[in-house]
PDB file of C-alpha atoms in Angstrom:
ATOM      1  CA  MET A  80      17.729   2.158  64.335  1.00  0.00           C
ATOM      2  CA  ALA A  81      17.368  -1.583  64.592  1.00  0.00           C
ATOM      3  CA  GLN A  82      18.853  -2.016  61.104  1.00  0.00           C
ATOM      4  CA  ALA A  83      21.794   0.207  62.055  1.00  0.00           C
ATOM      5  CA  GLU A  84      22.435  -1.916  65.136  1.00  0.00           C
ATOM      6  CA  ALA A  85      22.026  -5.237  63.315  1.00  0.00           C
ATOM      7  CA  SER A  86      23.850  -4.689  60.056  1.00  0.00           C
ATOM      8  CA  GLY A  87      24.981  -1.075  59.800  1.00  0.00           C
ATOM      9  CA  LEU A  88      23.840   1.672  57.457  1.00  0.00           C
ATOM     10  CA  THR A  89      25.570   3.252  54.497  1.00  0.00           C
ATOM     11  CA  LEU A  90      24.993   6.588  52.803  1.00  0.00           C
ATOM     12  CA  ASP A  91      22.934   4.721  50.191  1.00  0.00           C
ATOM     13  CA  ASP A  92      20.663   3.447  52.969  1.00  0.00           C
ATOM     14  CA  LEU A  93      20.075   7.023  54.093  1.00  0.00           C
ATOM     15  CA  ALA A  94      19.105   8.354  50.639  1.00  0.00           C
ATOM     16  CA  ASP A  95      15.383   7.530  50.893  1.00  0.00           C
ATOM     17  CA  PRO A  96      14.806   8.944  54.383  1.00  0.00           C
ATOM     18  CA  CYS A  97      16.855  12.037  53.529  1.00  0.00           C
ATOM     19  CA  GLU A  98      14.752  12.642  50.455  1.00  0.00           C
ATOM     20  CA  LYS A  99      11.494  11.926  52.282  1.00  0.00           C
ATOM     21  CA  PHE A 100      12.260  14.391  55.073  1.00  0.00           C
ATOM     22  CA  GLY A 101      14.192  16.904  52.965  1.00  0.00           C
ATOM     23  CA  VAL A 102      17.384  16.702  55.049  1.00  0.00           C
ATOM     24  CA  THR A 103      21.029  16.065  54.332  1.00  0.00           C
ATOM     25  CA  PRO A 104      22.732  12.845  55.451  1.00  0.00           C
ATOM     26  CA  GLN A 105      24.729  14.938  57.920  1.00  0.00           C
ATOM     27  CA  ALA A 106      21.526  16.365  59.480  1.00  0.00           C
ATOM     28  CA  LEU A 107      19.903  12.914  59.649  1.00  0.00           C
ATOM     29  CA  LEU A 108      22.956  11.335  61.295  1.00  0.00           C
ATOM     30  CA  ASN A 109      23.118  14.168  63.818  1.00  0.00           C
ATOM     31  CA  ALA A 110      19.397  13.922  64.586  1.00  0.00           C
ATOM     32  CA  LEU A 111      19.611  10.136  65.076  1.00  0.00           C
ATOM     33  CA  SER A 112      22.646  10.389  67.343  1.00  0.00           C
ATOM     34  CA  ILE A 113      21.091  13.180  69.435  1.00  0.00           C
ATOM     35  CA  SER A 114      17.899  11.141  69.819  1.00  0.00           C
ATOM     36  CA  LEU A 115      19.921   8.107  70.939  1.00  0.00           C
ATOM     37  CA  ALA A 116      21.886  10.191  73.426  1.00  0.00           C
ATOM     38  CA  GLU A 117      18.737  11.738  74.894  1.00  0.00           C
ATOM     39  CA  CYS A 118      17.067   8.354  75.275  1.00  0.00           C
ATOM     40  CA  TYR A 119      20.206   6.888  76.832  1.00  0.00           C
ATOM     41  CA  LEU A 120      20.399   9.721  79.382  1.00  0.00           C
ATOM     42  CA  GLN A 121      16.680   9.333  80.170  1.00  0.00           C
ATOM     43  CA  GLY A 122      17.159   5.601  80.653  1.00  0.00           C
ATOM     44  CA  THR A 123      14.736   4.571  77.891  1.00  0.00           C
ATOM     45  CA  LEU A 124      17.481   3.001  75.763  1.00  0.00           C
ATOM     46  CA  THR A 125      20.348   0.909  77.086  1.00  0.00           C
ATOM     47  CA  TYR A 126      24.019   1.650  76.640  1.00  0.00           C
ATOM     48  CA  ALA A 127      24.410  -1.587  74.642  1.00  0.00           C
ATOM     49  CA  PHE A 128      21.667  -0.678  72.183  1.00  0.00           C
ATOM     50  CA  CYS A 129      22.909   2.902  71.664  1.00  0.00           C
ATOM     51  CA  ASP A 130      26.501   1.714  71.253  1.00  0.00           C
ATOM     52  CA  GLY A 131      25.358  -0.875  68.713  1.00  0.00           C
ATOM     53  CA  VAL A 132      23.401   1.669  66.693  1.00  0.00           C
ATOM     54  CA  LEU A 133      26.267   4.181  66.644  1.00  0.00           C
ATOM     55  CA  ASN A 134      28.654   1.386  65.622  1.00  0.00           C
ATOM     56  CA  GLY A 135      26.220   0.671  62.796  1.00  0.00           C
ATOM     57  CA  LEU A 136      26.185   4.345  61.747  1.00  0.00           C
ATOM     58  CA  ILE A 137      29.954   4.897  61.779  1.00  0.00           C
ATOM     59  CA  ASP A 138      30.480   3.947  58.116  1.00  0.00           C
ATOM     60  CA  ALA A 139      27.920   6.533  57.034  1.00  0.00           C
ATOM     61  CA  ILE A 140      29.381   9.110  59.450  1.00  0.00           C
ATOM     62  CA  VAL A 141      32.868   8.597  58.022  1.00  0.00           C
ATOM     63  CA  ASP A 142      31.559   8.586  54.422  1.00  0.00           C
ATOM     64  CA  VAL A 143      29.946  12.001  55.017  1.00  0.00           C
ATOM     65  CA  GLY A 144      33.231  13.174  56.495  1.00  0.00           C
ATOM     66  CA  MET A 145      35.127  12.194  53.352  1.00  0.00           C
ATOM     67  CA  SER A 146      33.548  15.036  51.381  1.00  0.00           C
ATOM     68  CA  ARG A 147      32.643  17.471  54.185  1.00  0.00           C
ATOM     69  CA  ASP A 148      33.309  17.921  57.859  1.00  0.00           C
ATOM     70  CA  LEU A 149      32.446  14.932  60.037  1.00  0.00           C
ATOM     71  CA  PRO A 150      28.869  15.299  61.241  1.00  0.00           C
ATOM     72  CA  GLN A 151      28.850  16.706  64.758  1.00  0.00           C
ATOM     73  CA  PRO A 152      27.684  15.693  67.270  1.00  0.00           C
ATOM     74  CA  ALA A 153      27.216  12.280  65.581  1.00  0.00           C
ATOM     75  CA  PHE A 154      30.948  11.571  65.489  1.00  0.00           C
ATOM     76  CA  SER A 155      31.596  12.834  69.030  1.00  0.00           C
ATOM     77  CA  LEU A 156      28.724  10.734  70.360  1.00  0.00           C
ATOM     78  CA  TYR A 157      30.085   7.683  68.531  1.00  0.00           C
ATOM     79  CA  GLN A 158      33.459   8.295  70.208  1.00  0.00           C
ATOM     80  CA  ALA A 159      31.800   8.763  73.618  1.00  0.00           C
ATOM     81  CA  PHE A 160      29.870   5.481  73.399  1.00  0.00           C
ATOM     82  CA  ASP A 161      33.019   3.732  72.170  1.00  0.00           C
ATOM     83  CA  GLN A 162      34.624   4.497  75.557  1.00  0.00           C
ATOM     84  CA  GLY A 163      32.255   2.078  77.252  1.00  0.00           C
ATOM     85  CA  GLU A 164      33.285  -0.968  75.262  1.00  0.00           C
ATOM     86  CA  TRP A 165      35.996  -2.062  77.686  1.00  0.00           C
ATOM     87  CA  ARG A 166      37.073  -1.937  81.311  1.00  0.00           C
ATOM     88  CA  ARG A 167      40.365  -0.242  82.039  1.00  0.00           C
ATOM     89  CA  SER A 168      43.062  -2.307  83.746  1.00  0.00           C
ATOM     90  CA  ASP A 169      42.862  -0.172  86.907  1.00  0.00           C
ATOM     91  CA  ASP A 170      39.041  -0.404  87.162  1.00  0.00           C
ATOM     92  CA  PRO A 171      37.595  -2.759  89.788  1.00  0.00           C
ATOM     93  CA  PRO A 172      35.653  -5.687  88.285  1.00  0.00           C
ATOM     94  CA  GLU A 173      32.294  -4.165  89.280  1.00  0.00           C
ATOM     95  CA  THR A 174      32.947  -0.981  87.276  1.00  0.00           C
ATOM     96  CA  ASP A 175      30.327  -0.177  84.663  1.00  0.00           C
ATOM     97  CA  PRO A 176      32.276   1.525  81.851  1.00  0.00           C
ATOM     98  CA  GLY A 177      29.057   2.985  80.487  1.00  0.00           C
ATOM     99  CA  GLU A 178      28.318   4.790  83.713  1.00  0.00           C
ATOM    100  CA  LYS A 179      31.902   5.738  84.518  1.00  0.00           C
ATOM    101  CA  TYR A 180      33.115   6.840  81.095  1.00  0.00           C
ATOM    102  CA  VAL A 181      30.240   7.187  78.641  1.00  0.00           C
ATOM    103  CA  LYS A 182      27.561   8.997  80.607  1.00  0.00           C
ATOM    104  CA  PRO A 183      29.783  11.957  81.629  1.00  0.00           C
ATOM    105  CA  LEU A 184      30.966  12.383  78.020  1.00  0.00           C
ATOM    106  CA  VAL A 185      27.430  12.200  76.620  1.00  0.00           C
ATOM    107  CA  LEU A 186      26.237  14.738  79.214  1.00  0.00           C
ATOM    108  CA  GLN A 187      29.075  17.077  78.262  1.00  0.00           C
ATOM    109  CA  ILE A 188      28.293  16.807  74.529  1.00  0.00           C
ATOM    110  CA  MET A 189      24.579  17.380  75.085  1.00  0.00           C
ATOM    111  CA  ARG A 190      25.244  20.392  77.337  1.00  0.00           C
ATOM    112  CA  LYS A 191      27.398  21.962  74.625  1.00  0.00           C
ATOM    113  CA  LEU A 192      24.524  21.545  72.155  1.00  0.00           C
ATOM    114  CA  ARG A 193      22.120  23.370  74.441  1.00  0.00           C
ATOM    115  CA  ASP A 194      24.512  26.302  75.045  1.00  0.00           C
TER     116      ASP A 194
END
């Protein structure tokens, strides 16, 4: 995850772990994004770290989507974390966009997975 946050990952970067664990890139991206979301909601990973990792995974997510459906929930979680990258003009200065916008979206996505 640190490499994803620091420099991003491509589909080529995922080939070895996919082969090692016998999973598709789509399954690996979904598993990583779900793990990030769970850790974020538990408070063991920060918003900034999770957002950075998902930003680093987006190229691989989109590449998978070029030949198949976009991996879900990986893409939805990327979009949810993206909502915390800025304050809205009508938000007071003390507003935490991660708490106000990201957390409710992540909770909603994770609830849908459990249903």
